[in-house]
XYZ file of C-alpha atoms in Angstrom:
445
model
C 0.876 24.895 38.725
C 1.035 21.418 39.150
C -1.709 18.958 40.902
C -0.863 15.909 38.586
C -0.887 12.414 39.935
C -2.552 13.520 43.470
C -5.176 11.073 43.537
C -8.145 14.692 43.270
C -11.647 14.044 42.544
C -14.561 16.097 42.104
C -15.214 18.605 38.882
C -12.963 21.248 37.787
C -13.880 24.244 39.223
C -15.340 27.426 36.898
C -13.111 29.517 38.676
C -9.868 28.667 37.047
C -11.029 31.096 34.388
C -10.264 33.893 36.719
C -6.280 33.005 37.287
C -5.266 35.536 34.366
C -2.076 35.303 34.758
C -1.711 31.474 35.063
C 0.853 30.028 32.606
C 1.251 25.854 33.407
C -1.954 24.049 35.020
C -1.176 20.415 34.457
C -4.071 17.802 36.423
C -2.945 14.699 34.983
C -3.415 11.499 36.535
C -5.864 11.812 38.666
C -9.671 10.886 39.030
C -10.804 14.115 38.431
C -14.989 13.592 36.173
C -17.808 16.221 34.378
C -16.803 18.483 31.601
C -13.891 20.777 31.059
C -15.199 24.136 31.857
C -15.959 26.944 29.363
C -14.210 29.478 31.802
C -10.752 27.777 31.299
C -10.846 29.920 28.060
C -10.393 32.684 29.759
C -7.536 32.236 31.558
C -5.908 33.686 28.592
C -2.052 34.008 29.605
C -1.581 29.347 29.595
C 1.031 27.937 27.765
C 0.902 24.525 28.837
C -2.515 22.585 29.239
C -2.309 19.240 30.634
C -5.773 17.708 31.494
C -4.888 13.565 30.520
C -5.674 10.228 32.388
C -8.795 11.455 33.958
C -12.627 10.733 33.492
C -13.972 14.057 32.213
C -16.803 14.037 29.573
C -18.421 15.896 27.459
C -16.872 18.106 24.157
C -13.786 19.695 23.976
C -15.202 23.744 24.585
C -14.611 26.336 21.762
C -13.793 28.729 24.089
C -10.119 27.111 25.051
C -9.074 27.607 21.246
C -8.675 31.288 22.724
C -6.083 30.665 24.340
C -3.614 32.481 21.702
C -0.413 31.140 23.698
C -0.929 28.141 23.984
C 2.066 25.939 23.361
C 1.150 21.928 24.584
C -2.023 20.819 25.103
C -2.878 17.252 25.733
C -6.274 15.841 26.962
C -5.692 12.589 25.792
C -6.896 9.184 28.288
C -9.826 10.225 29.182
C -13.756 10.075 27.820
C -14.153 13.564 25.955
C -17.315 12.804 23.039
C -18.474 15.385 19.980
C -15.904 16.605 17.157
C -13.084 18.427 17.867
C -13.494 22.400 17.168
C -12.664 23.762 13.229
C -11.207 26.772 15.951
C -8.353 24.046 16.325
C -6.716 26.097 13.506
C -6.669 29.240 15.537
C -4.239 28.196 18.107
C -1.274 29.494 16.516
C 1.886 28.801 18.669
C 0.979 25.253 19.451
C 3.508 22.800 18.851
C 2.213 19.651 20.832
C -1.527 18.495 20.467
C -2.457 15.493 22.102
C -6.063 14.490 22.322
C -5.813 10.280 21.916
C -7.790 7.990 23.754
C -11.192 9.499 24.116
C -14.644 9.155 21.951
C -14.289 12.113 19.585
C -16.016 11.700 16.385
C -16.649 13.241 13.477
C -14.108 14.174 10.606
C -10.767 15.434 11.326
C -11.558 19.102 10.478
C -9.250 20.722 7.912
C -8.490 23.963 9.851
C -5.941 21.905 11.927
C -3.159 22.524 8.580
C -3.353 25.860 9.894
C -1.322 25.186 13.452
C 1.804 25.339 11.877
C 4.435 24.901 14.157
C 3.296 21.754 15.248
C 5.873 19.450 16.231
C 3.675 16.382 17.680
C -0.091 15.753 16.623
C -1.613 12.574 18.260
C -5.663 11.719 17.362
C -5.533 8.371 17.763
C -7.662 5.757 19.016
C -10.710 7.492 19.091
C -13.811 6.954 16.372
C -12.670 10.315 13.841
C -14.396 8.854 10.589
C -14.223 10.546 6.871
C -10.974 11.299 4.898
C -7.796 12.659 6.047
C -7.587 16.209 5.076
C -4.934 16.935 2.849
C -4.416 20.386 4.541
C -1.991 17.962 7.228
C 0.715 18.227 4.441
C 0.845 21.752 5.062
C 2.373 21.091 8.659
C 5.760 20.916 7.806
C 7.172 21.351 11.331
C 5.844 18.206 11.711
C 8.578 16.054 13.119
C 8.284 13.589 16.250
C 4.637 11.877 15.309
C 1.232 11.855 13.419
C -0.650 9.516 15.167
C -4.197 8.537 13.121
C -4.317 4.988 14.515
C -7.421 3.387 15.582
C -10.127 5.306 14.055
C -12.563 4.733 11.020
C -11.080 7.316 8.132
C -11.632 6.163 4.606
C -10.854 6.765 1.475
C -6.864 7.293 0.270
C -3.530 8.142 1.766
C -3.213 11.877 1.171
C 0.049 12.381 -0.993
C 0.373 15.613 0.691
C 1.613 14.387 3.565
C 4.740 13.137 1.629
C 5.453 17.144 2.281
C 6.272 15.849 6.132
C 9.883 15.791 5.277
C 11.343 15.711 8.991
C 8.417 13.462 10.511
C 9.796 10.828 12.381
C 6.824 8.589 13.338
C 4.030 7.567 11.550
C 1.062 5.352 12.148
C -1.980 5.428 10.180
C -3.129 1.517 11.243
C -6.054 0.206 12.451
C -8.803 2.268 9.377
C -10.682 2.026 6.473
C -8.060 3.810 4.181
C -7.953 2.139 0.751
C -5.850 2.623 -2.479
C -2.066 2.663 -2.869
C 0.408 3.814 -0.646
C 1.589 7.682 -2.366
C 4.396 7.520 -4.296
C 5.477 10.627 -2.718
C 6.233 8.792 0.609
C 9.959 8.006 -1.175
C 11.098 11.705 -0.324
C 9.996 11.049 3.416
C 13.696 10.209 4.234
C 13.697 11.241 8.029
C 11.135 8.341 8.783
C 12.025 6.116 11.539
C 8.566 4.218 12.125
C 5.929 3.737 9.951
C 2.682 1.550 10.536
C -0.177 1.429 7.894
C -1.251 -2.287 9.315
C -4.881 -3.342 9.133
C -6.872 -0.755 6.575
C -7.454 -2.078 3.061
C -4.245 -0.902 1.087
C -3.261 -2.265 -2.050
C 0.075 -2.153 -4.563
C 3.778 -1.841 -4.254
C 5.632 0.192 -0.893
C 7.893 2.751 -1.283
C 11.367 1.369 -1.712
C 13.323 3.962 0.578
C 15.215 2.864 3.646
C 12.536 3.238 5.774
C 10.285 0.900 4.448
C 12.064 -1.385 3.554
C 13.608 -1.335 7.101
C 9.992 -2.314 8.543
C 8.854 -5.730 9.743
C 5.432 -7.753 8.303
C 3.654 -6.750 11.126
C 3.741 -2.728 9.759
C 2.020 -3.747 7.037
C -0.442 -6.721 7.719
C -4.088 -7.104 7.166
C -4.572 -4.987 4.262
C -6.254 -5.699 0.605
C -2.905 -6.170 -1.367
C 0.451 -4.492 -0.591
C 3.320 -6.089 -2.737
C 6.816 -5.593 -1.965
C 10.492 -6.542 -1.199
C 9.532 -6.953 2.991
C 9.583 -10.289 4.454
C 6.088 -11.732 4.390
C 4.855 -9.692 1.501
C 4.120 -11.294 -1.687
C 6.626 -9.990 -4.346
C 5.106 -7.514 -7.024
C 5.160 -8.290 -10.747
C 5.879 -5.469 -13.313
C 2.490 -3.644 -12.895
C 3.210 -3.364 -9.358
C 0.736 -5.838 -7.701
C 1.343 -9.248 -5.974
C 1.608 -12.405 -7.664
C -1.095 -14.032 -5.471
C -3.411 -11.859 -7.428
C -1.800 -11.323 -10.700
C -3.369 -14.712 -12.251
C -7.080 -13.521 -10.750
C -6.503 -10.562 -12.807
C -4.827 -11.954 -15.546
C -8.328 -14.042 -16.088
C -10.457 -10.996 -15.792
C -8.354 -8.978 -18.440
C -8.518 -12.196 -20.938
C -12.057 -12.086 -20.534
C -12.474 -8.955 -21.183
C -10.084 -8.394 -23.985
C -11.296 -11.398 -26.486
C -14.499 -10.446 -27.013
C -13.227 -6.668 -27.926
C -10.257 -8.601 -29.965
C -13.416 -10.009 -31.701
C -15.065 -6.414 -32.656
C -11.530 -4.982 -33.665
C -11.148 -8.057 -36.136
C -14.577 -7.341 -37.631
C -14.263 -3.644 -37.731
C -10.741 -4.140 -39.439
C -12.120 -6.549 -41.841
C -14.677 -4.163 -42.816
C -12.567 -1.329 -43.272
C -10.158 -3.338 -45.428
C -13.116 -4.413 -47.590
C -14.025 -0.929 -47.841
C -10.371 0.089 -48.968
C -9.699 -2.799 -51.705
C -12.879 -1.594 -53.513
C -11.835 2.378 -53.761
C -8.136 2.057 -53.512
C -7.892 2.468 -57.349
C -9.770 5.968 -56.562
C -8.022 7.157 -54.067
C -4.412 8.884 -53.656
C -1.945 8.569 -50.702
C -2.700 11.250 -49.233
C -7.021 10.364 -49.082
C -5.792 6.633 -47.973
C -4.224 7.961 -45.009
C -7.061 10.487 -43.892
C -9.735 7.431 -44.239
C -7.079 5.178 -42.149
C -7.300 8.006 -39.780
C -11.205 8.875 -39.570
C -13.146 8.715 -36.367
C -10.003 6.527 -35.262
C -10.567 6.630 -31.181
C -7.666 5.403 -28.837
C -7.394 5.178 -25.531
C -5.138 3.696 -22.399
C -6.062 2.663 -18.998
C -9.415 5.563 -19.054
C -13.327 5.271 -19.547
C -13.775 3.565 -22.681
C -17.173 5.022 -23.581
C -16.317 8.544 -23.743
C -16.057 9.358 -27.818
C -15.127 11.760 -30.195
C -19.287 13.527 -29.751
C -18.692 13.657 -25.564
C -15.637 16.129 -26.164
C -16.530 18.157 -28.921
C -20.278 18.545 -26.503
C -18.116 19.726 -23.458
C -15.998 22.161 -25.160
C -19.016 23.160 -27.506
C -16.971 22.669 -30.800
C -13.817 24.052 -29.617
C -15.129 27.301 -28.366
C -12.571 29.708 -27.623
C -14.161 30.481 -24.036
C -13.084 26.768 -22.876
C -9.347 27.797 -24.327
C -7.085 27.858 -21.356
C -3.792 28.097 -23.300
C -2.046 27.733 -26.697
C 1.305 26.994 -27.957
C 3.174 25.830 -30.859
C 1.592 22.571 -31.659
C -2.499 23.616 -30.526
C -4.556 25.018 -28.048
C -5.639 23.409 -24.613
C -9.439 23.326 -23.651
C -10.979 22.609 -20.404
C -13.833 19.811 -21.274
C -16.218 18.701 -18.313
C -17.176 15.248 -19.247
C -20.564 13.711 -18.447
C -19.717 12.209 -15.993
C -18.512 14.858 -14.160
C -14.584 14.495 -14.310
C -12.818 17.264 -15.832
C -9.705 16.802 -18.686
C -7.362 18.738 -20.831
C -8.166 18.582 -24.592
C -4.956 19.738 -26.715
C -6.804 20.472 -30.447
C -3.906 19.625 -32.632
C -2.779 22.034 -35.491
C -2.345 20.434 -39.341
C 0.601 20.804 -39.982
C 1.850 20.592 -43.537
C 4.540 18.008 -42.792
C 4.902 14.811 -42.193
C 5.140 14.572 -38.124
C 1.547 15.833 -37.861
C -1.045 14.258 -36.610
C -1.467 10.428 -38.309
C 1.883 10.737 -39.453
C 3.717 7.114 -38.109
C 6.223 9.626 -36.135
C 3.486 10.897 -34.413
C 1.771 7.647 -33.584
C 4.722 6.135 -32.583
C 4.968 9.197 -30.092
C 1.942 9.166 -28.530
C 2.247 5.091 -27.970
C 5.570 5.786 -26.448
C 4.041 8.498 -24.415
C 1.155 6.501 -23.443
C 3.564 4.206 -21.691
C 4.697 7.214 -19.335
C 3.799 6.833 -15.668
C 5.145 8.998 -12.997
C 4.065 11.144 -10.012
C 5.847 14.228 -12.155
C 4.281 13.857 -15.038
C 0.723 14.751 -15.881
C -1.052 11.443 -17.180
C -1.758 11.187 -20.898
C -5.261 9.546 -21.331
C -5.998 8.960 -24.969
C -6.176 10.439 -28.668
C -8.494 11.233 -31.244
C -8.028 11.322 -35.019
C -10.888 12.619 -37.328
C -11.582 14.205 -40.179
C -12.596 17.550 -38.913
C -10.169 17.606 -35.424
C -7.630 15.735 -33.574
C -7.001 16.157 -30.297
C -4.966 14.334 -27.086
C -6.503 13.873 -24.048
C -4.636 14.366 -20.884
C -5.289 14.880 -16.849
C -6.133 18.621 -16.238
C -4.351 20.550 -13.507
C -6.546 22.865 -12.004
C -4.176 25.992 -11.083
C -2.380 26.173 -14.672
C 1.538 26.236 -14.952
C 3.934 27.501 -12.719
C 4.504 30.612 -15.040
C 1.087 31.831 -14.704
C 1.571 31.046 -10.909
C 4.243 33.031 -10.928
C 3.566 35.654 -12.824
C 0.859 36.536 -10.035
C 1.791 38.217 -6.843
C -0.395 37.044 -4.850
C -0.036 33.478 -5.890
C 3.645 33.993 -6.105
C 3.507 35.167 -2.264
C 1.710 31.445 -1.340
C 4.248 29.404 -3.586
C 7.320 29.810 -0.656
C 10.775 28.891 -1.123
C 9.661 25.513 0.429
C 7.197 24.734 -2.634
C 9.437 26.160 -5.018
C 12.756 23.789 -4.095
C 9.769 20.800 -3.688
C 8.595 21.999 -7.362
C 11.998 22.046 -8.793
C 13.054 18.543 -7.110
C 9.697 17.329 -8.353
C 10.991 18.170 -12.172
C 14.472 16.826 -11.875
C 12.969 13.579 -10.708
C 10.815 13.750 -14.299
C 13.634 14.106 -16.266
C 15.256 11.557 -14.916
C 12.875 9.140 -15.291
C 12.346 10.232 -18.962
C 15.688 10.090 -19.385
C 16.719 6.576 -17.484
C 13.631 4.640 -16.226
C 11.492 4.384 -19.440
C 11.786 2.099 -22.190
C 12.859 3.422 -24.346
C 14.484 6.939 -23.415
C 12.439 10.255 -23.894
C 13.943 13.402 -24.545
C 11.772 15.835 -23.148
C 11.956 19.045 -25.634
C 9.994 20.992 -25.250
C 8.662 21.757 -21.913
C-alpha cells in the first residue's frame, strides 16, 4: 500500500497491526506526527517499511525488529529520539536500513554486524556518540553506502571495515574520530566516494586509486593527514606532514639529549669497570658482562624493565606458556599497566647465533625496523644473565593452526577469512622481501 506524498496528517493509527497479511506500507512525505506505534510489529508478513519525511517522535519500538521479513526499512527525515534497538541485529533479510536525519543517540549498538545481507546502511546526521563497532566489518554485502556522517563517534577508524570489499560509498565526516586512517583501506578497491572531512585524523592516506582520485575537500579539517592529494601537505618518511615534522623534530631532540647524556655516563662507567678486570676475565665472561641487564627497546613504554616481566609471568611459569618452538617458549605477560604482550624466553644455544651473539643483534635491529599491517609488531629485547627474552604484540586467538585445528573455530573462519588470511600473508612476504631495507628472508614461519 501506498499513501506517500498525500499531504495526511494526524497519528498513525494502532490498527495497522491488525493487516497480517500486509507486505508494502510506504507513508512518506507527508505531515503525518506522535510515535510509531508498537502494533506495527505485528503486522508480521511487511517487507518494505517506508515511514521518512514526516514529523513522528519518540523511539524507534522494539517490537518492529519482529518483523522477520523485513527487507527495506527507512525512517529517515523525521524527529525519532532514544538509541536505536540492540534487536536491530535480529532483522535478518534486511538489505536497506535507512534511519538518517533524526535525534537518535546513544552508541551505534554492535548487534547491527549481525544483518548481513545489508546492501545500504545510512545513520547519518543524527547525534550517535561512542566508537564505531568493529562488528560493521562483518557486513560484507555491504556495497552501495555506509553513511556515519554528522554524528559525535570517537575514537579510531575501525580496520575492520577494510573487510567492505564491494562498498561503493563511504562517508565518515563531520566526528570526533582520531588516529590514522587503517592501512587496510588499500584493499577497498571498489570505492568510488570516500569522505573522512572534519574529525581529527592524522598521518599518510591510502595510496589506491580511490584516494588518490579524491579532492581536498574529502579530507579537510582534520589534525594531520599527509599525502600525495592536492592541498595536503606532503608526508616525510615517517609518514607525517612536513608542516609538523620540524615541531616534532624539536620535541624528539629534547628528549633524546638528555638520555644521550645518561647512555654516555652509563657507558663510561661500564668501560671503567671493564679496563680494571679485563686481565681477569676470558672472552667468553667479557661478552656475558657486555650483555647483563642490557634492556632495549623501540617505539614502546620505556619504563617497563627486566623485574615488570619476570613479575607478570611469575619467573617464567609454565602456566603463562602459550606455545614453544625451536628457538623458546612464548608467555602471555600482563603488564602493570594493564596491556598484555608476548614474551619469547630465548634458549642458550651453544653456538654462536644465540642470544648476544652480533648475528643475533644485528637481527633483532633489522627486525625492529619491520612495520606492516601483516606482521605482528616486535617491541623490544632483553639480555641478562639469568634470561633473555623478545618482546612482541600478543594476538589474542593464537595461530591459524590452532584455529584450525578446532571445529568449531574452523566452522567461523569461512572461505572469505581464509582467502583474506592468505592475501594478508602474501602481502608480508612481499614486503619482507621488496619494501624493507634491507631484504628479509622470512624462514621460518
Amino acid at each position: 500500500m501506498d499513501l506517500s506524498n498525500n499531504n495526511l496528517y494526524g497519528e498513525l493509527s494502532r490498527t495497522w497491526g491488525e493487516c497480517h497479511n500486509l507486505t508494502y506500507l510506504s507513508l512518506s512525505s507527508n505531515n503525518i506526527s506522535g510515535s510509531i506505534p508498537p502494533e506495527l510489529g505485528e503486522s508480521t508478513q511487511l517487507r518494505k517499511l517506508d515511514l521518512s519525511d514526516n514529523h513522528l517522535v519518540g523511539e524507534i519500538p522494539k517490537e518492529l525488529m519482529k518483523l522477520n521479513f523485513l527487507i527495506y526499512l527507512n525512517l529517515s527525515h523525521n524527529e525519532l529520539s532514544g538509541e536505536l534497538p540492540n534487536e536491530i541485529g535480529s532483522l535478518s533479510e534486511l538489505d536497506h536500513l535507512d534511519i538518517s536525519y533524526n535525534n537518535l543517540s546513544g552508541p551505534v549498538p554492535k548487534e547491527v554486524g549481525k544483518s548481513s545481507k545489508l546492501l545500504y546502511l545510512n545513520l547519518g546526521n543524527n547525534r550517535f556518540n561512542g566508537t564505531i563497532p568493529t562488528q560493521i566489518g562483518d557486513l560484507i554485502s555491504l556495497n552501495i553506502l555506509l553513511e556515519l556522517s554528522h554524528n559525535d563517534l570517537t575514537g579510531g577508524i575501525p580496520s575492520e571495515i577494510g573487510s567492505l570489499q564491494n562498498l561503493e560509498n563511504l562517508n565518515l565526516s563531520h566526528n570526533m574520530l582520531s588516529g590514522h586512517i587503517p592501512f587496510s583501506f588499500e584493499e577497498m578497491e571498489s570505492l568510488l566516494s570516500i569522505d573522512v572531512s572534519y574529525n581529527q585524523l592524522e598521518g599518510r592516506i591510502p595510496t589506491n586509486k580511490a584516494f588518490q582520485n579524491l579532492s581536498f575537500d574529502a579530507f579537510k579539517n582534520n589534525k594531520d593527514l599527509c599525502g600525495n592529494v592536492s592541498g595536503l601537505q606532503a608526508c616525510d618518511s615517517s609518514g607525517t606532514s612536513k608542516s609538523n615534522a620540524m615541531d616534532k623534530h624539536k620535541v624528539v631532540i629534547i628528549i633524546i639529549l638528555p638520555l644521550l647524556g645518561v647512555i654516555f655516563l652509563i657507558l663510561a662507567s661500564v668501560g671503567v669497570f671493564f679496563i680494571f678486570y679485563r686481565k681477569k676475565m676470558d672472552v667468553k665472561e667479557d661478552q656475558e658482562e657486555i650483555q647483563k641487564d642490557l634492556f632495549c627497546v623501540w617505539n614502546y613504554d620505556g619504563s617497563i624493565v627486566y623485574e615488570d616481566i619476570i613479575e607478570a609471568t611469575e619467573n617464567f611459569s609454565p602456566r603463562h606458556c602459550i606455545g614453544t618452538g625451536g628457538y623458546g617458549s612464548v608467555y602471555k605477560a600482563e603488564l602493570s599497566t594493564g596491556q598484555v604482550v608476548a614474551v619469547k624466553k630465548l634458549h642458550p644455544l651453544e653456538d654462536c647465533s644465540g642470544p648476544g651473539s652480533k648475528a643475533f643483534l644485528e637481527e633483532i635491529s633489522a627486525l625492529s625496523e619491520v612495520c606492516h599491517r601483516n606482521i605482528v609488531r616486535l617491541y623490544g629485547f632483553c639480555l641478562h644473565a639469568r634470561h633473555s627474552f623478545i618482546i612482541s604484540e600478543y594476538l589474542e586467538r593464537g595461530n591459524l593452526s590452532k584455529v584450525l585445528s578446532d571445529i568449531e573455530e574452523a566452522v567461523k573462519l569461512d572461505w572469505v577469512r581464509r582467502v583474506n588470511i592468505i592475501k594478508g600473508v602474501a602481502n608480508a612476504f612481499s614486503y619482507l622481501h621488496h619494501d624493507c631495507s634491507p631484504p628479509i628472508v622470512h624462514r621460518d614461519i
